[in-house]
Amino acid sequence: MPRKKTVTLHTISERLGLSAHTVSKALRGLPGMSEETRKIVLDTARKLGYITKQQQISLAVDRIPVFHTKPFRFVFIQDSDSPMMITQQLRNGIRERMEDFGHLLETLTFSGTAIKELSAFAWAEKHGLFYADGIFLPPGLPFAFEQQLLELRLPKMMVNFPPPDAKVDSVIWDVTSAIYQSVHYYYSMGHRNIMYIGNIDQQRGFKQRWNAFNEAMQEHGLKPDPDMHMNHYVGSKEEWMRIFADKLATYKPTGFMCGLIGNLSLVFKVCGQLGKKIPDDYSLIALETIKKEIITDLSRPVLPVKETSERAVDRMLWRIGNPSVPYEHIRIQGEFHKGKTVRFI
């Protein structure tokens, strides 16, 4: 892949039909234009691979390699059995950022059967993983297989919450602040009896959401019955719905904190069967991570998936340029969108 041609302010201004002065103001965050124009300029600059002088200086200070006559080749590893939409968003975001820098990202998919028959080392060797310049490990990987991948002698970046003792860099959105934002908003709207929904046993990040929920509730002096919540695995959808309906009748929550987006369809189905509506009867906040909302104007903490992807690429390149420095764990904080699914009581 040839090195990208130099992109200047004039390149962007000609592409958009704007003055170079306007483009410069947009990139520096200065006032004097609409947010729509600013967004168009920033998106175009990113797509063209434009790097400001400040970014060039920062990259040089951190010894981050950007463009090379020979591009780096990275691999994104994903589980073919994982239905997580967030994995696709992360992969696409990382690929776009790598292309901005002139590097390559390939996807390597495994199945549960393959990893049972081979060790991670043998699997990596079979698929030429050791010829890659680095690997990205997203959420949803089986714990045992993930642990073996972490032991491979390759630059690694977890786009997930790392194990406590893992020797690896990580970048992930800050679910702790997301849950705190949600509970604080519920409290400001008069809610005191909030039910948490989401299996906490599947991923480390899911357990962090539950811990953050308890800590945020306690900060407001709220201690709901531990049996009230839908936070553990239930065998079938029918059984889950039956237990959920029983708990609604027993504990009478005023709102739901849905930590996993996959539970929303079941929540709405049970509410429909009971003749209940959101937000008239139950308020709802969910960690929405897909572009198409399941409900119009959902109240939610906005998880910065795109920003996480971009930061993960930057830190991977930084790691290559700084192989001996201590590992870093970065949390990206998003905003809270109030939406229309929380009713004041």
Short mmCIF file of C-alpha atoms in Angstrom, two decimals:
data_model
loop_
_atom_site.label_atom_id
_atom_site.label_comp_id
_atom_site.label_asym_id
_atom_site.label_seq_id
_atom_site.Cartn_x
_atom_site.Cartn_y
_atom_site.Cartn_z
CA MET A 1 0.00 0.00 0.00
CA PRO A 2 1.55 3.34 -1.02
CA ARG A 3 1.84 6.11 1.47
CA LYS A 4 -1.11 8.48 1.50
CA LYS A 5 -0.71 11.78 -0.30
CA THR A 6 -0.28 14.83 1.91
CA VAL A 7 -3.63 16.26 2.94
CA THR A 8 -3.76 19.98 3.74
CA LEU A 9 -6.37 22.48 4.86
CA HIS A 10 -6.79 23.46 1.22
CA THR A 11 -7.52 19.83 0.29
CA ILE A 12 -10.40 19.79 2.77
CA SER A 13 -11.65 23.27 1.86
CA GLU A 14 -11.72 22.40 -1.86
CA ARG A 15 -13.53 19.14 -1.14
CA LEU A 16 -16.25 20.94 0.87
CA GLY A 17 -16.37 24.28 -0.94
CA LEU A 18 -15.44 26.16 2.25
CA SER A 19 -12.65 28.63 2.91
CA ALA A 20 -9.41 27.36 4.44
CA HIS A 21 -10.04 29.78 7.31
CA THR A 22 -13.41 28.17 8.08
CA VAL A 23 -11.87 24.69 7.95
CA SER A 24 -9.07 25.77 10.28
CA LYS A 25 -11.55 27.22 12.80
CA ALA A 26 -13.60 24.03 12.73
CA LEU A 27 -10.57 21.82 13.37
CA ARG A 28 -9.41 24.03 16.24
CA GLY A 29 -12.84 24.11 17.87
CA LEU A 30 -13.27 27.86 17.48
CA PRO A 31 -16.73 29.51 17.35
CA GLY A 32 -18.27 31.12 14.29
CA MET A 33 -20.07 28.28 12.50
CA SER A 34 -22.91 25.84 12.95
CA GLU A 35 -22.32 22.52 14.66
CA GLU A 36 -23.47 20.81 11.48
CA THR A 37 -20.69 22.51 9.46
CA ARG A 38 -18.13 21.71 12.14
CA LYS A 39 -19.14 18.04 12.12
CA ILE A 40 -18.89 17.85 8.32
CA VAL A 41 -15.39 19.34 8.42
CA LEU A 42 -14.21 17.00 11.18
CA ASP A 43 -15.67 13.92 9.47
CA THR A 44 -14.08 14.87 6.13
CA ALA A 45 -10.70 15.52 7.75
CA ARG A 46 -10.81 12.13 9.44
CA LYS A 47 -11.77 10.30 6.25
CA LEU A 48 -8.97 12.00 4.31
CA GLY A 49 -6.43 11.17 7.03
CA TYR A 50 -5.68 14.81 7.86
CA ILE A 51 -3.42 15.31 10.88
CA THR A 52 -3.05 18.72 12.51
CA LYS A 53 0.33 20.08 13.58
CA GLN A 54 -0.67 19.56 17.21
CA GLN A 55 -1.48 15.91 16.50
CA GLN A 56 1.81 15.47 14.63
CA ILE A 57 3.71 16.84 17.61
CA SER A 58 1.78 14.60 20.01
CA LEU A 59 2.41 11.52 17.86
CA ALA A 60 6.11 12.33 17.66
CA VAL A 61 6.40 12.84 21.43
CA ASP A 62 4.68 9.51 22.10
CA ARG A 63 6.79 7.83 19.39
CA ILE A 64 3.67 6.59 17.62
CA PRO A 65 4.41 5.31 14.10
CA VAL A 66 1.83 6.56 11.63
CA PHE A 67 2.60 6.16 7.93
CA HIS A 68 5.13 3.72 6.54
CA THR A 69 6.17 2.61 3.08
CA LYS A 70 5.15 -0.84 4.29
CA PRO A 71 1.89 -0.79 6.29
CA PHE A 72 1.46 -2.63 9.54
CA ARG A 73 -0.94 -5.58 9.59
CA PHE A 74 -3.20 -6.02 12.60
CA VAL A 75 -5.77 -8.71 13.40
CA PHE A 76 -9.14 -8.34 15.12
CA ILE A 77 -10.14 -11.64 16.75
CA GLN A 78 -13.82 -12.42 17.18
CA ASP A 79 -16.06 -15.31 18.15
CA SER A 80 -18.39 -16.47 15.37
CA ASP A 81 -20.90 -17.50 18.06
CA SER A 82 -21.00 -14.06 19.66
CA PRO A 83 -24.14 -12.13 18.66
CA MET A 84 -22.84 -8.87 20.13
CA MET A 85 -23.55 -5.95 17.79
CA ILE A 86 -20.97 -3.98 19.72
CA THR A 87 -18.20 -6.26 18.38
CA GLN A 88 -19.05 -5.27 14.82
CA GLN A 89 -19.08 -1.58 15.72
CA LEU A 90 -15.68 -1.84 17.38
CA ARG A 91 -14.18 -3.76 14.47
CA ASN A 92 -15.46 -1.27 11.90
CA GLY A 93 -14.25 1.68 13.96
CA ILE A 94 -10.78 0.19 14.38
CA ARG A 95 -10.55 -0.61 10.66
CA GLU A 96 -11.49 2.96 9.68
CA ARG A 97 -8.91 4.42 12.03
CA MET A 98 -6.22 2.04 10.78
CA GLU A 99 -6.99 3.04 7.20
CA ASP A 100 -6.58 6.70 8.21
CA PHE A 101 -3.01 5.83 9.21
CA GLY A 102 -2.36 3.66 6.16
CA HIS A 103 -2.36 0.36 8.05
CA LEU A 104 -4.34 -2.86 7.56
CA LEU A 105 -6.85 -4.60 9.81
CA GLU A 106 -7.95 -8.17 9.16
CA THR A 107 -10.64 -10.11 10.98
CA LEU A 108 -9.90 -13.60 12.24
CA THR A 109 -12.98 -15.51 13.36
CA PHE A 110 -12.96 -18.68 15.44
CA SER A 111 -15.66 -21.12 16.44
CA GLY A 112 -16.20 -22.92 19.73
CA THR A 113 -15.34 -26.23 18.11
CA ALA A 114 -11.99 -24.98 16.83
CA ILE A 115 -10.75 -23.74 20.17
CA LYS A 116 -11.72 -26.99 21.88
CA GLU A 117 -9.59 -28.96 19.44
CA LEU A 118 -6.58 -26.58 19.42
CA SER A 119 -4.72 -24.52 21.99
CA ALA A 120 -4.64 -20.78 21.32
CA PHE A 121 -0.96 -21.10 20.39
CA ALA A 122 -1.65 -23.86 17.85
CA TRP A 123 -4.68 -21.96 16.53
CA ALA A 124 -2.62 -18.78 16.18
CA GLU A 125 0.17 -20.66 14.42
CA LYS A 126 -2.29 -22.36 12.05
CA HIS A 127 -3.75 -19.00 10.99
CA GLY A 128 -0.45 -17.11 10.72
CA LEU A 129 -1.21 -14.87 13.66
CA PHE A 130 2.46 -14.58 14.62
CA TYR A 131 3.12 -12.68 11.39
CA ALA A 132 0.78 -9.89 12.51
CA ASP A 133 2.08 -6.68 14.06
CA GLY A 134 -0.56 -6.77 16.79
CA ILE A 135 -3.97 -8.14 17.79
CA PHE A 136 -7.18 -6.59 19.12
CA LEU A 137 -9.27 -8.54 21.64
CA PRO A 138 -12.93 -7.40 21.92
CA PRO A 139 -15.63 -8.36 24.46
CA GLY A 140 -17.30 -11.75 24.15
CA LEU A 141 -14.25 -14.02 23.92
CA PRO A 142 -14.41 -17.21 26.03
CA PHE A 143 -12.40 -16.64 29.21
CA ALA A 144 -10.05 -19.61 28.84
CA PHE A 145 -9.28 -18.83 25.19
CA GLU A 146 -8.83 -15.15 25.96
CA GLN A 147 -6.32 -16.00 28.70
CA GLN A 148 -4.28 -18.07 26.26
CA LEU A 149 -4.34 -15.28 23.68
CA LEU A 150 -3.06 -12.86 26.32
CA GLU A 151 -0.02 -15.08 26.78
CA LEU A 152 1.01 -14.86 23.12
CA ARG A 153 4.14 -12.82 22.50
CA LEU A 154 2.50 -10.21 20.32
CA PRO A 155 1.50 -6.56 20.89
CA LYS A 156 -2.07 -6.77 22.20
CA MET A 157 -4.86 -4.31 22.83
CA MET A 158 -7.96 -5.30 24.75
CA VAL A 159 -11.06 -3.39 23.74
CA ASN A 160 -12.64 -4.71 26.89
CA PHE A 161 -12.09 -4.79 30.65
CA PRO A 162 -8.87 -6.75 31.25
CA PRO A 163 -8.35 -9.43 33.91
CA PRO A 164 -6.78 -7.88 37.05
CA ASP A 165 -3.36 -9.48 36.53
CA ALA A 166 -3.17 -9.33 32.72
CA LYS A 167 -0.07 -7.85 31.13
CA VAL A 168 -1.88 -5.97 28.39
CA ASP A 169 -3.07 -2.48 27.45
CA SER A 170 -6.80 -1.81 27.29
CA VAL A 171 -9.25 0.82 26.12
CA ILE A 172 -12.98 0.62 26.87
CA TRP A 173 -15.92 2.91 27.56
CA ASP A 174 -16.46 3.74 31.22
CA VAL A 175 -19.52 1.71 32.25
CA THR A 176 -19.06 2.78 35.88
CA SER A 177 -19.71 6.43 35.05
CA ALA A 178 -22.53 5.37 32.69
CA ILE A 179 -24.35 3.53 35.47
CA TYR A 180 -23.71 6.34 37.96
CA GLN A 181 -25.17 8.85 35.50
CA SER A 182 -28.24 6.64 35.12
CA VAL A 183 -28.89 6.17 38.84
CA HIS A 184 -28.33 9.87 39.56
CA TYR A 185 -30.86 10.79 36.87
CA TYR A 186 -33.39 8.32 38.24
CA TYR A 187 -32.93 9.79 41.72
CA SER A 188 -33.39 13.36 40.41
CA MET A 189 -36.69 12.24 38.83
CA GLY A 190 -38.00 10.91 42.15
CA HIS A 191 -37.33 7.18 41.69
CA ARG A 192 -36.22 5.12 44.69
CA ASN A 193 -37.25 1.57 43.79
CA ILE A 194 -35.17 0.66 40.71
CA MET A 195 -34.75 -2.86 39.34
CA TYR A 196 -31.47 -3.87 37.67
CA ILE A 197 -31.81 -6.13 34.61
CA GLY A 198 -28.87 -7.96 33.04
CA ASN A 199 -26.92 -11.17 33.57
CA ILE A 200 -23.73 -10.22 35.45
CA ASP A 201 -22.04 -13.61 35.03
CA GLN A 202 -21.12 -13.54 31.32
CA GLN A 203 -18.45 -10.81 31.08
CA ARG A 204 -16.22 -8.80 33.42
CA GLY A 205 -17.81 -5.58 32.17
CA PHE A 206 -21.27 -6.86 33.07
CA LYS A 207 -20.23 -7.43 36.66
CA GLN A 208 -18.70 -3.94 36.79
CA ARG A 209 -22.08 -2.51 35.75
CA TRP A 210 -23.79 -4.33 38.61
CA ASN A 211 -21.18 -3.21 41.15
CA ALA A 212 -21.50 0.38 39.96
CA PHE A 213 -25.30 0.17 40.27
CA ASN A 214 -25.05 -0.94 43.90
CA GLU A 215 -22.48 1.72 44.76
CA ALA A 216 -24.51 4.49 43.11
CA MET A 217 -27.69 3.37 44.89
CA GLN A 218 -25.90 3.33 48.23
CA GLU A 219 -24.63 6.87 47.68
CA HIS A 220 -28.28 7.94 47.71
CA GLY A 221 -29.06 5.82 50.76
CA LEU A 222 -30.98 3.24 48.72
CA LYS A 223 -30.67 -0.47 49.51
CA PRO A 224 -33.19 -2.51 47.52
CA ASP A 225 -33.74 -6.19 48.26
CA PRO A 226 -31.02 -8.24 46.44
CA ASP A 227 -33.69 -10.72 45.30
CA MET A 228 -35.51 -7.97 43.43
CA HIS A 229 -33.15 -7.86 40.45
CA MET A 230 -32.91 -9.89 37.24
CA ASN A 231 -29.15 -10.24 37.28
CA HIS A 232 -28.41 -13.95 36.87
CA TYR A 233 -28.78 -16.53 34.15
CA VAL A 234 -32.25 -18.00 33.58
CA GLY A 235 -32.56 -21.06 31.35
CA SER A 236 -35.24 -20.11 28.82
CA LYS A 237 -36.94 -16.93 27.64
CA GLU A 238 -40.27 -18.22 28.93
CA GLU A 239 -38.82 -18.84 32.40
CA TRP A 240 -37.14 -15.42 32.39
CA MET A 241 -40.43 -13.73 31.53
CA ARG A 242 -42.32 -15.64 34.22
CA ILE A 243 -39.80 -14.71 36.93
CA PHE A 244 -39.69 -11.11 35.74
CA ALA A 245 -43.50 -10.80 35.92
CA ASP A 246 -43.51 -12.31 39.41
CA LYS A 247 -40.89 -9.83 40.62
CA LEU A 248 -42.82 -6.91 39.18
CA ALA A 249 -45.84 -7.97 41.22
CA THR A 250 -43.78 -8.60 44.37
CA TYR A 251 -41.38 -5.63 44.44
CA LYS A 252 -43.31 -3.03 42.40
CA PRO A 253 -40.31 -1.17 40.91
CA THR A 254 -40.92 2.23 39.37
CA GLY A 255 -38.06 1.96 36.91
CA PHE A 256 -35.68 -0.47 35.20
CA MET A 257 -31.91 -0.12 34.81
CA CYS A 258 -31.25 -2.39 31.82
CA GLY A 259 -27.55 -3.21 31.73
CA LEU A 260 -27.79 -5.45 28.66
CA ILE A 261 -29.54 -4.31 25.50
CA GLY A 262 -30.49 -7.90 24.66
CA ASN A 263 -33.05 -7.98 27.49
CA LEU A 264 -35.12 -5.08 26.19
CA SER A 265 -37.35 -7.11 23.89
CA LEU A 266 -38.33 -9.42 26.78
CA VAL A 267 -39.00 -6.43 29.05
CA PHE A 268 -41.38 -4.92 26.48
CA LYS A 269 -43.06 -8.26 25.85
CA VAL A 270 -43.84 -8.83 29.54
CA CYS A 271 -45.03 -5.26 29.99
CA GLY A 272 -47.33 -5.73 27.00
CA GLN A 273 -48.77 -8.94 28.44
CA LEU A 274 -49.45 -7.14 31.72
CA GLY A 275 -51.04 -4.15 29.99
CA LYS A 276 -48.25 -1.85 31.19
CA LYS A 277 -46.50 0.90 29.24
CA ILE A 278 -43.16 2.71 29.30
CA PRO A 279 -42.86 5.32 30.70
CA ASP A 280 -46.46 5.60 31.95
CA ASP A 281 -46.20 2.60 34.29
CA TYR A 282 -42.46 1.81 34.35
CA SER A 283 -39.56 4.09 33.53
CA LEU A 284 -36.60 2.72 31.58
CA ILE A 285 -32.90 3.47 31.18
CA ALA A 286 -30.76 1.13 29.10
CA LEU A 287 -27.16 1.00 27.96
CA GLU A 288 -28.00 1.43 24.28
CA THR A 289 -25.05 0.63 22.04
CA ILE A 290 -26.65 0.30 18.61
CA LYS A 291 -27.53 3.14 16.27
CA LYS A 292 -31.16 2.15 15.73
CA GLU A 293 -32.93 2.60 19.01
CA ILE A 294 -35.40 -0.08 20.09
CA ILE A 295 -37.67 2.60 21.51
CA THR A 296 -38.05 6.19 20.39
CA ASP A 297 -35.81 8.59 22.33
CA LEU A 298 -34.60 6.08 24.91
CA SER A 299 -33.16 7.56 28.10
CA ARG A 300 -29.60 6.26 28.20
CA PRO A 301 -25.93 6.86 28.88
CA VAL A 302 -24.24 7.19 25.50
CA LEU A 303 -21.43 4.68 25.21
CA PRO A 304 -18.61 6.22 23.11
CA VAL A 305 -17.91 3.21 20.89
CA LYS A 306 -16.40 5.19 18.01
CA GLU A 307 -14.10 7.15 20.31
CA THR A 308 -13.06 3.92 22.02
CA SER A 309 -12.15 2.34 18.68
CA GLU A 310 -10.05 5.32 17.66
CA ARG A 311 -8.27 5.47 21.01
CA ALA A 312 -7.54 1.75 20.87
CA VAL A 313 -5.76 2.18 17.54
CA ASP A 314 -3.74 5.13 18.84
CA ARG A 315 -2.64 3.17 21.89
CA MET A 316 -1.76 0.08 19.84
CA LEU A 317 0.54 2.19 17.67
CA TRP A 318 1.89 3.82 20.82
CA ARG A 319 2.66 0.40 22.32
CA ILE A 320 4.63 -0.59 19.22
CA GLY A 321 6.72 2.56 19.58
CA ASN A 322 7.06 2.12 23.37
CA PRO A 323 7.39 -1.63 24.02
CA SER A 324 9.00 -1.38 27.46
CA VAL A 325 6.81 1.17 29.26
CA PRO A 326 4.16 0.10 31.83
CA TYR A 327 0.78 -1.10 30.61
CA GLU A 328 -2.09 1.37 30.53
CA HIS A 329 -5.85 1.00 31.00
CA ILE A 330 -7.97 3.81 29.53
CA ARG A 331 -11.66 4.45 30.19
CA ILE A 332 -13.61 6.71 27.81
CA GLN A 333 -16.49 8.61 29.41
CA GLY A 334 -19.65 9.47 27.48
CA GLU A 335 -22.58 11.80 28.08
CA PHE A 336 -26.08 11.04 29.37
CA HIS A 337 -29.07 11.45 27.08
CA LYS A 338 -32.20 12.20 29.12
CA GLY A 339 -34.61 11.01 26.43
CA LYS A 340 -38.30 10.39 27.11
CA THR A 341 -38.49 7.02 28.87
CA VAL A 342 -38.12 8.23 32.47
CA ARG A 343 -41.21 9.72 34.09
CA PHE A 344 -41.01 12.15 37.00
CA ILE A 345 -42.78 10.76 40.08
#
